[in-house]
Every structure is written in structure tokens, then in C-alpha cells.
Short mmCIF file of C-alpha atoms and ligand atoms in Angstrom, two decimals:
data_model
loop_
_atom_site.label_atom_id
_atom_site.label_comp_id
_atom_site.label_asym_id
_atom_site.label_seq_id
_atom_site.Cartn_x
_atom_site.Cartn_y
_atom_site.Cartn_z
CA MET A 674 0.00 0.00 0.00
CA ILE A 675 1.16 3.49 -0.82
CA ASP A 676 -0.97 6.35 0.52
CA ASN A 677 -3.80 3.91 1.20
CA LYS A 678 -3.84 2.75 -2.38
CA LYS A 679 -3.05 -0.70 -3.62
CA VAL A 680 0.00 -0.93 -5.81
CA LEU A 681 -0.10 -1.93 -9.45
CA PHE A 682 2.91 -2.87 -11.53
CA SER A 683 3.14 -3.62 -15.22
CA GLY A 684 5.61 -3.24 -18.03
CA MET A 685 6.02 -3.49 -21.76
CA GLN A 686 8.97 -4.13 -23.98
CA ALA A 687 10.06 -1.57 -26.52
CA THR A 688 10.83 -4.15 -29.15
CA GLY A 689 8.97 -4.11 -32.46
CA SER A 690 6.30 -1.59 -33.38
CA LEU A 691 3.38 -1.59 -31.01
CA THR A 692 0.05 -2.67 -32.41
CA LEU A 693 -3.58 -1.82 -31.89
CA GLY A 694 -3.65 -5.01 -29.81
CA ASN A 695 -1.11 -3.58 -27.37
CA TYR A 696 -3.17 -0.43 -27.08
CA LEU A 697 -6.67 -1.86 -26.75
CA GLY A 698 -5.58 -4.94 -24.83
CA ALA A 699 -3.14 -3.33 -22.42
CA LEU A 700 -2.51 0.41 -22.46
CA LYS A 701 -6.17 1.39 -22.52
CA ASN A 702 -6.78 -0.83 -19.50
CA TRP A 703 -3.83 0.68 -17.71
CA VAL A 704 -5.32 4.13 -18.10
CA ALA A 705 -8.63 2.89 -16.72
CA LEU A 706 -6.87 1.45 -13.65
CA SER A 707 -4.66 4.43 -12.98
CA ASP A 708 -7.04 6.26 -10.65
CA GLU A 709 -7.74 3.32 -8.43
CA TYR A 710 -4.16 2.16 -7.87
CA GLU A 711 -0.74 3.55 -7.18
CA CYS A 712 0.78 2.56 -10.50
CA PHE A 713 4.26 1.73 -11.71
CA TYR A 714 4.56 1.33 -15.47
CA ALA A 715 8.01 0.43 -16.65
CA VAL A 716 9.58 0.28 -20.06
CA VAL A 717 11.32 -3.04 -19.42
CA ASP A 718 14.53 -2.52 -21.34
CA LEU A 719 16.53 -5.00 -19.24
CA HIS A 720 14.22 -7.68 -20.58
CA SER A 721 14.73 -6.52 -24.15
CA ILE A 722 18.39 -7.42 -24.35
CA THR A 723 17.62 -11.11 -23.88
CA ILE A 724 17.21 -10.89 -27.65
CA ARG A 725 20.00 -9.14 -29.56
CA GLN A 726 19.14 -5.47 -30.15
CA ASP A 727 20.55 -2.64 -32.19
CA PRO A 728 21.50 -0.16 -29.42
CA ALA A 729 20.39 2.97 -31.26
CA VAL A 730 17.08 1.40 -32.22
CA LEU A 731 16.43 0.13 -28.71
CA ARG A 732 17.10 3.55 -27.21
CA LYS A 733 14.79 5.23 -29.70
CA ARG A 734 12.00 2.73 -29.21
CA ALA A 735 12.26 2.88 -25.44
CA ARG A 736 11.72 6.61 -25.55
CA ALA A 737 8.87 6.25 -28.02
CA LEU A 738 7.18 3.75 -25.72
CA LEU A 739 7.56 5.95 -22.68
CA THR A 740 6.10 8.85 -24.68
CA LEU A 741 3.25 6.64 -25.78
CA TYR A 742 2.39 5.78 -22.18
CA ILE A 743 1.86 9.49 -21.56
CA ALA A 744 0.07 10.08 -24.86
CA ALA A 745 -2.33 7.25 -24.07
CA GLY A 746 -3.44 9.13 -20.99
CA LEU A 747 -1.23 8.00 -18.12
CA ASP A 748 -0.51 11.11 -16.09
CA PRO A 749 3.19 10.94 -15.19
CA GLU A 750 2.56 13.01 -12.07
CA LYS A 751 0.36 10.26 -10.70
CA ASN A 752 1.75 7.18 -12.41
CA CYS A 753 5.37 6.22 -12.14
CA ILE A 754 6.44 5.89 -15.77
CA TYR A 755 10.09 4.99 -16.04
CA TYR A 756 12.87 2.92 -17.62
CA GLN A 757 13.65 -0.31 -15.80
CA SER A 758 17.35 0.21 -16.55
CA HIS A 759 17.35 3.46 -14.55
CA VAL A 760 16.53 1.66 -11.34
CA SER A 761 19.32 -0.67 -10.30
CA GLY A 762 17.17 -2.49 -7.76
CA HIS A 763 15.58 -4.59 -10.51
CA ALA A 764 18.83 -6.32 -11.38
CA GLU A 765 19.92 -6.58 -7.76
CA LEU A 766 16.72 -8.16 -6.53
CA SER A 767 16.68 -10.41 -9.56
CA TRP A 768 20.01 -11.90 -8.51
CA ILE A 769 18.79 -12.58 -5.01
CA LEU A 770 15.55 -14.13 -6.24
CA SER A 771 17.41 -16.32 -8.69
CA CYS A 772 18.86 -18.05 -5.64
CA PHE A 773 15.29 -18.86 -4.61
CA THR A 774 14.16 -20.17 -7.99
CA TYR A 775 14.68 -23.74 -9.11
CA MET A 776 15.97 -24.66 -12.52
CA GLY A 777 13.12 -27.13 -12.69
CA GLU A 778 10.69 -24.23 -12.47
CA LEU A 779 12.41 -22.26 -15.20
CA ASN A 780 12.61 -25.36 -17.38
CA ARG A 781 8.83 -25.44 -17.44
CA MET A 782 8.37 -21.91 -18.77
CA THR A 783 6.69 -22.17 -22.14
CA GLN A 784 7.76 -18.70 -23.26
CA PHE A 785 11.40 -19.66 -22.79
CA LYS A 786 10.96 -22.77 -24.90
CA ASP A 787 9.19 -20.69 -27.51
CA LYS A 788 11.80 -17.96 -27.68
CA ALA A 789 14.68 -20.42 -27.51
CA SER A 790 13.35 -22.19 -30.56
CA LYS A 791 12.97 -18.88 -32.40
CA HIS A 792 16.47 -17.69 -31.49
CA ALA A 793 18.38 -20.94 -31.53
CA ASP A 794 21.68 -19.12 -32.16
CA ASN A 795 21.40 -17.07 -28.95
CA ILE A 796 19.94 -19.09 -26.10
CA ASN A 797 21.56 -16.99 -23.39
CA ALA A 798 21.24 -17.30 -19.63
CA GLY A 799 19.27 -14.04 -19.49
CA LEU A 800 16.58 -15.49 -21.69
CA TYR A 801 16.39 -18.37 -19.26
CA THR A 802 16.19 -16.25 -16.11
CA TYR A 803 13.91 -13.65 -17.72
CA PRO A 804 10.98 -14.72 -15.48
CA VAL A 805 13.07 -14.11 -12.35
CA LEU A 806 13.71 -10.54 -13.46
CA MET A 807 10.01 -10.17 -14.03
CA ALA A 808 9.35 -11.43 -10.51
CA ALA A 809 11.84 -8.86 -9.22
CA ASP A 810 10.03 -6.07 -11.11
CA ILE A 811 6.79 -6.92 -9.43
CA LEU A 812 7.99 -7.77 -5.92
CA LEU A 813 10.28 -4.75 -5.73
CA TYR A 814 7.25 -2.47 -5.48
CA GLN A 815 5.18 -4.80 -3.31
CA ALA A 816 2.61 -4.85 -6.10
CA ASP A 817 -0.87 -6.08 -5.25
CA VAL A 818 -2.06 -6.39 -8.83
CA VAL A 819 -0.37 -6.99 -12.14
CA PRO A 820 -2.33 -6.52 -15.35
CA VAL A 821 -0.94 -8.86 -18.00
CA GLY A 822 -2.05 -10.87 -20.99
CA ILE A 823 -2.79 -14.56 -20.73
CA ASP A 824 0.65 -15.35 -22.19
CA GLN A 825 2.26 -13.98 -19.01
CA MET A 826 0.16 -15.97 -16.53
CA GLN A 827 2.79 -18.63 -16.07
CA HIS A 828 5.37 -15.99 -15.16
CA LEU A 829 2.95 -14.48 -12.67
CA GLU A 830 2.36 -17.84 -11.07
CA LEU A 831 6.11 -18.30 -10.74
CA THR A 832 6.39 -14.84 -9.18
CA ARG A 833 3.85 -15.81 -6.57
CA ASN A 834 5.68 -19.06 -5.84
CA ILE A 835 9.02 -17.30 -5.41
CA ALA A 836 7.45 -14.72 -3.11
CA GLN A 837 5.72 -17.35 -1.01
CA ARG A 838 8.92 -19.38 -0.75
CA PHE A 839 10.87 -16.33 0.37
CA ASN A 840 8.20 -15.31 2.86
CA ALA A 841 8.08 -18.82 4.30
CA ILE A 842 11.76 -18.55 5.17
CA TYR A 843 12.09 -14.90 6.20
CA GLY A 844 8.63 -13.78 7.29
CA ASP A 845 6.29 -11.41 5.47
CA VAL A 846 8.66 -9.59 3.18
CA PHE A 847 6.77 -9.59 -0.11
CA THR A 848 3.18 -8.84 -0.99
CA ILE A 849 1.79 -11.77 -2.97
CA PRO A 850 0.58 -10.23 -6.25
CA GLU A 851 -2.67 -11.05 -7.98
CA VAL A 852 -2.95 -11.21 -11.72
CA TYR A 853 -5.37 -8.80 -13.34
CA ILE A 854 -6.73 -10.01 -16.66
CA GLY A 855 -8.32 -7.28 -18.72
CA LYS A 856 -11.91 -7.24 -19.87
CA ALA A 857 -13.08 -9.87 -22.34
CA GLY A 858 -12.92 -8.61 -25.86
CA ALA A 859 -9.69 -6.80 -25.25
CA LYS A 860 -7.72 -9.62 -26.83
CA ILE A 861 -7.22 -8.50 -30.38
CA MET A 862 -6.43 -11.13 -32.99
CA SER A 863 -4.54 -10.99 -36.27
CA LEU A 864 -6.51 -9.52 -39.16
CA GLN A 865 -5.19 -12.21 -41.47
CA ASP A 866 -5.51 -15.22 -39.17
CA PRO A 867 -8.08 -14.56 -36.45
CA THR A 868 -7.02 -17.64 -34.49
CA LYS A 869 -3.67 -15.96 -33.72
CA LYS A 870 -3.05 -13.00 -31.46
CA MET A 871 -2.27 -9.71 -33.21
CA SER A 872 1.48 -9.54 -32.81
CA LYS A 873 4.13 -6.90 -33.31
CA SER A 874 6.42 -9.58 -34.69
CA ASP A 875 4.01 -10.88 -37.36
CA GLU A 876 5.71 -11.09 -40.73
CA ASN A 877 2.58 -10.19 -42.65
CA PRO A 878 2.16 -6.39 -42.36
CA ASN A 879 -1.56 -6.70 -43.13
CA ALA A 880 -2.07 -8.86 -40.05
CA SER A 881 -1.50 -6.06 -37.58
CA ILE A 882 -2.53 -2.44 -37.30
CA TYR A 883 0.43 -0.53 -35.93
CA LEU A 884 -0.19 2.36 -33.62
CA MET A 885 1.68 4.66 -35.96
CA ASP A 886 -0.07 3.51 -39.17
CA ASP A 887 -1.62 6.36 -41.10
CA ALA A 888 -5.34 6.54 -41.72
CA ASP A 889 -5.12 5.10 -45.23
CA ALA A 890 -3.14 2.09 -44.07
CA ILE A 891 -5.60 1.48 -41.25
CA ARG A 892 -8.60 1.62 -43.59
CA ARG A 893 -6.90 -0.64 -46.11
CA LYS A 894 -5.97 -3.25 -43.52
CA CYS A 895 -9.50 -3.32 -42.13
CA ARG A 896 -10.94 -3.65 -45.62
CA ARG A 897 -8.64 -6.61 -46.28
CA ALA A 898 -9.29 -8.34 -42.97
CA VAL A 899 -10.12 -12.02 -43.31
CA THR A 900 -13.74 -12.87 -42.51
CA ASP A 901 -15.80 -15.87 -43.69
CA SER A 902 -18.27 -17.02 -46.28
CA VAL A 903 -21.21 -17.43 -43.91
CA GLY A 904 -22.47 -13.99 -44.79
CA GLU A 905 -24.49 -13.44 -41.64
CA PHE A 906 -23.75 -10.71 -39.16
CA ARG A 907 -23.27 -12.58 -35.89
CA TYR A 908 -20.90 -12.49 -32.94
CA CYS A 909 -19.83 -16.09 -32.49
CA GLU A 910 -16.89 -18.45 -32.28
CA GLU A 911 -17.61 -19.95 -35.69
CA GLN A 912 -16.92 -16.57 -37.30
CA PRO A 913 -13.65 -15.60 -35.60
CA GLY A 914 -12.66 -12.98 -38.17
CA LEU A 915 -15.91 -11.09 -37.87
CA ARG A 916 -15.90 -11.52 -34.13
CA ASN A 917 -12.45 -9.98 -33.94
CA LEU A 918 -13.58 -6.99 -36.01
CA ILE A 919 -16.57 -6.58 -33.71
CA ASP A 920 -14.22 -6.72 -30.71
CA ILE A 921 -12.02 -4.03 -32.24
CA TYR A 922 -15.02 -1.87 -33.05
CA CYS A 923 -16.39 -2.30 -29.52
CA ALA A 924 -13.09 -1.55 -27.84
CA CYS A 925 -12.59 1.59 -29.93
CA LEU A 926 -16.06 2.99 -29.37
CA ASN A 927 -16.84 1.45 -25.95
CA LYS A 928 -19.80 -0.49 -27.25
CA THR A 929 -21.00 -4.02 -26.57
CA PRO A 930 -21.13 -6.78 -29.20
CA ASP A 931 -24.93 -6.91 -28.81
CA GLU A 932 -25.28 -3.26 -29.72
CA VAL A 933 -23.04 -3.70 -32.72
CA VAL A 934 -24.86 -6.78 -33.99
CA LYS A 935 -28.12 -4.81 -33.82
CA GLU A 936 -26.58 -1.80 -35.50
CA PHE A 937 -25.20 -3.82 -38.42
CA SER A 938 -27.63 -6.70 -38.78
CA GLY A 939 -28.56 -6.88 -42.40
CA SER A 940 -25.53 -4.99 -43.62
CA GLY A 941 -22.68 -6.61 -45.49
CA TYR A 942 -19.19 -7.28 -44.15
CA GLY A 943 -17.78 -4.66 -46.50
CA GLN A 944 -19.83 -1.91 -44.97
CA PHE A 945 -18.90 -3.00 -41.47
CA LYS A 946 -15.20 -3.14 -42.33
CA GLU A 947 -15.40 0.48 -43.46
CA ALA A 948 -16.95 1.37 -40.11
CA VAL A 949 -14.24 -0.52 -38.23
CA GLY A 950 -11.58 1.36 -40.17
CA GLU A 951 -13.15 4.68 -39.21
CA ALA A 952 -13.48 3.61 -35.58
CA VAL A 953 -9.80 2.70 -35.41
CA VAL A 954 -8.78 5.95 -37.10
CA SER A 955 -10.90 7.87 -34.59
CA VAL A 956 -8.82 6.36 -31.78
CA LEU A 957 -5.36 6.31 -33.31
CA ASP A 958 -5.40 9.68 -35.03
CA PRO A 959 -5.67 11.71 -31.80
CA LEU A 960 -3.20 9.36 -30.12
CA GLN A 961 -0.64 9.97 -32.87
CA LYS A 962 -1.18 13.72 -32.62
CA ARG A 963 -0.52 13.63 -28.88
CA VAL A 964 2.64 11.61 -29.44
CA ALA A 965 3.85 14.17 -31.99
CA GLU A 966 3.11 17.02 -29.58
CA LEU A 967 4.94 15.35 -26.72
CA GLU A 968 7.92 14.47 -28.86
CA LYS A 969 8.43 18.17 -29.51
CA ASP A 970 8.70 18.85 -25.79
CA LYS A 971 12.00 17.20 -25.06
CA ALA A 972 12.54 18.98 -21.75
CA TYR A 973 9.21 17.80 -20.45
CA ILE A 974 9.81 14.15 -21.32
CA ASP A 975 13.29 14.39 -19.84
CA SER A 976 11.88 15.70 -16.59
CA VAL A 977 9.37 12.86 -16.46
CA ILE A 978 12.19 10.37 -17.00
CA LYS A 979 14.29 11.87 -14.25
CA ASN A 980 11.60 12.43 -11.64
CA ASN A 981 9.99 9.07 -12.06
CA ALA A 982 13.29 7.19 -11.98
CA GLU A 983 13.88 8.85 -8.62
CA LYS A 984 10.43 7.94 -7.40
CA ALA A 985 10.80 4.32 -8.52
CA SER A 986 14.27 4.14 -6.95
CA TYR A 987 12.91 5.38 -3.66
CA TYR A 988 10.20 2.73 -3.40
CA SER A 989 12.36 -0.05 -4.79
CA MET A 990 15.14 0.70 -2.29
CA LYS A 991 12.77 0.21 0.63
CA THR A 992 12.14 -3.36 -0.46
CA LEU A 993 15.68 -4.05 -1.57
CA ARG A 994 17.26 -2.97 1.73
CA LYS A 995 14.82 -5.12 3.66
CA VAL A 996 15.56 -8.14 1.48
CA GLN A 997 19.32 -7.63 1.75
CA ARG A 998 19.03 -7.58 5.54
CA LYS A 999 16.87 -10.67 5.59
CA VAL A 1000 19.28 -12.77 3.57
CA GLY A 1001 22.22 -11.71 5.75
CA PHE A 1002 24.11 -9.00 3.90
CA PRO A 1003 25.97 -6.65 6.24
CA ASP A 1004 24.39 -3.32 7.12
CA ARG A 1005 25.67 -0.27 5.33
CA ILE A 1006 27.79 2.12 7.40
CA ARG A 1007 26.38 5.64 7.21
N1 LIG B 1377 7.25 -10.09 -19.83
C1 LIG B 1377 6.27 -9.08 -20.07
C2 LIG B 1377 5.82 -9.17 -21.52
O1 LIG B 1377 6.59 -9.53 -22.38
C3 LIG B 1377 6.80 -7.70 -19.78
C4 LIG B 1377 7.12 -7.56 -18.34
C5 LIG B 1377 8.34 -7.53 -17.77
C6 LIG B 1377 6.17 -7.42 -17.30
N2 LIG B 1377 8.24 -7.36 -16.42
C7 LIG B 1377 6.93 -7.31 -16.11
C8 LIG B 1377 4.77 -7.41 -17.25
C9 LIG B 1377 6.31 -7.20 -14.86
C10 LIG B 1377 4.15 -7.29 -16.01
C11 LIG B 1377 4.94 -7.20 -14.83
O2 LIG B 1377 4.69 -8.83 -21.80
#
């Protein structure tokens, strides 16, 4: 608890171009949660180097992501928006926690197996211990809730196990975090294969709408989205392409699938796809304008980076010092 508010932690990687799925499925939820909780939103750049990165590109993308957090509506006075690499406690706690994590546990992580198979030439130890760093991120701030996608559930479960194991030995040191899964319908699927999640690493550029796509590209991608040959306007599992478009439309305009089915019953897919395109443009166009505005104000973004790194360091140090004492490191002489 900070100032009587529960603590929320989440983070995103600045690798690849963010998609509409990242916005509707994650960022938009974060904004909705930001009044209720004391929030820490990190750009998790330590995690990013588990895959080889071009340094200049990583730096640029990290800043773009941090700017996007603000543009999406997270007030940096209230929400701690910062770079993970600016707060040394993440790496320090990660080391300690790695001594409380079993290799057997890490061996079971499906994301590791997945990424290892995709990057067979660089299966580094960091990729393997990635979930321990994630546990450190969360436990460092004594987070009560962690909004993540379903693909991160296993890491969250591991985080809870590590925290419980540590607490069982040393007493109540860590808050046991709960996972927060966003509203149904916020999981946005690929426009070309609606059984797959919309992904920033998809090779087919028509599969994903990128947050920085211009209006024409957005309209074109919606027009080309894969649907079905049923020809009836329904919201159902058997028509996953149409269902995904309805989800996108709903998330953009805060409507329910029922309302949309009523609104468009009797109209053709083509007409609806046009409407989806416009709905997405109506969300992304103002977002892009805010990003452009913010990018011009370098001093402001710099001050956010500095102030919030200090704020995050302050809270993280409280936990880190306690943990260091518990495991038996000598007190600092002041
Ligand atoms: N692993 C997360 C992802 O790829 C990002 C992440 C890192 C994270 N640390 C976190 C998410 C802590 C929530 C909490 O999506």
C-alpha cells in the first residue's frame, strides 16, 4: 500500500512496433486502472536485451514507448512511468531471487521454450532467467495487482511461488501479487488469421494495425481483414474474423457486441469493415497527434524520466534494503 492505495505494476517491452492489440488490450486498461491504484509502469529494457538489439534502435524505441504511455493518458505526475534500466534495484533483486528459484521451475516456462526455438543461435542465460527478473520487477514495489495478458500468466504464477517461498523462510517480506486479466474482448487477434493473437512480430504487415499507421493504411488493412463465407452478421466463435472486427469496433467505441450486432444486422461485411476502419482511425489519429506534440517537448519528457526514476528508486530501495538484511548481507555504514 502506498498512501492507502493498492500498488499496481506492469511493463512493456520496446521491441517491435506496437500494435492496436497492445493499445486496446493493455494500455487502454492501464489508463482505466490508474485512478484506483498507485501505478508503476516500466519500459522493461533489461528484458529486451535477452534478444540481440541494435543499441540505437532500442534507445529510440524505449523513448517512443515511454512517450506513448503518456500520450495514451497516463498522467506521469500520478503514475510512475520509467525505464527499468534506470533503477538498479531490478537487477539486484533479480540476482537474489534467482537463488530462490529452481531450474526445474524455469525449465517449465513455455515462453522460454518458444523464444529459444525462435532464437536458436542465442539461447543466453538471461533469456532463461527472464521470469526471475520479471518477478523482481513486481515484488520490488510490493505490487498487489499486475495486469498482463494470458501469455504472461505462467510468469505471474512463478512470481507468486518465489514470493511465497521467500516469505516462508524470512517472514512477510513480499506482498503476494494477484494477476489482473483485462476485460473480455480486449484480446485483439490478427486480421489475417483470427485464431492468432495480433502480434508486433508478425511477418505479414496486413495482419497487424500498428499504432503509428496512417489513416489510409488502417482503412486498407480493415478492408482486407479475413472474414468468412457465412455472410451473416453474428458475434460467435464460428466466425472468428468477424468476431475480432466486432471486438475491435467495440473496444474503440466502448460499445458491446450486442449493440453492434443490432446496428449492423442486415448490412454486409464490406460496410462494417469500413466502419471498423473509421473507428480505429478515430482512436489512433488523436493518439498519434498527442505523441507528436509530446515528442516536440524534449525537456518535459526528460523531466518525467528523471523524476519518475527517482520515485521508482525510492520505493524499490525500501524493499531491496529489507531483502538484503533478511538474507544476511551486512548493514551499510552511514
Ligand atoms: N514479460 C512481459 C511481456 O513480455 C513484460 C514484463 C516484464 C512485465 N516485467 C513485467 C509485465 C512485470 C508485467 C509485470 O509482456
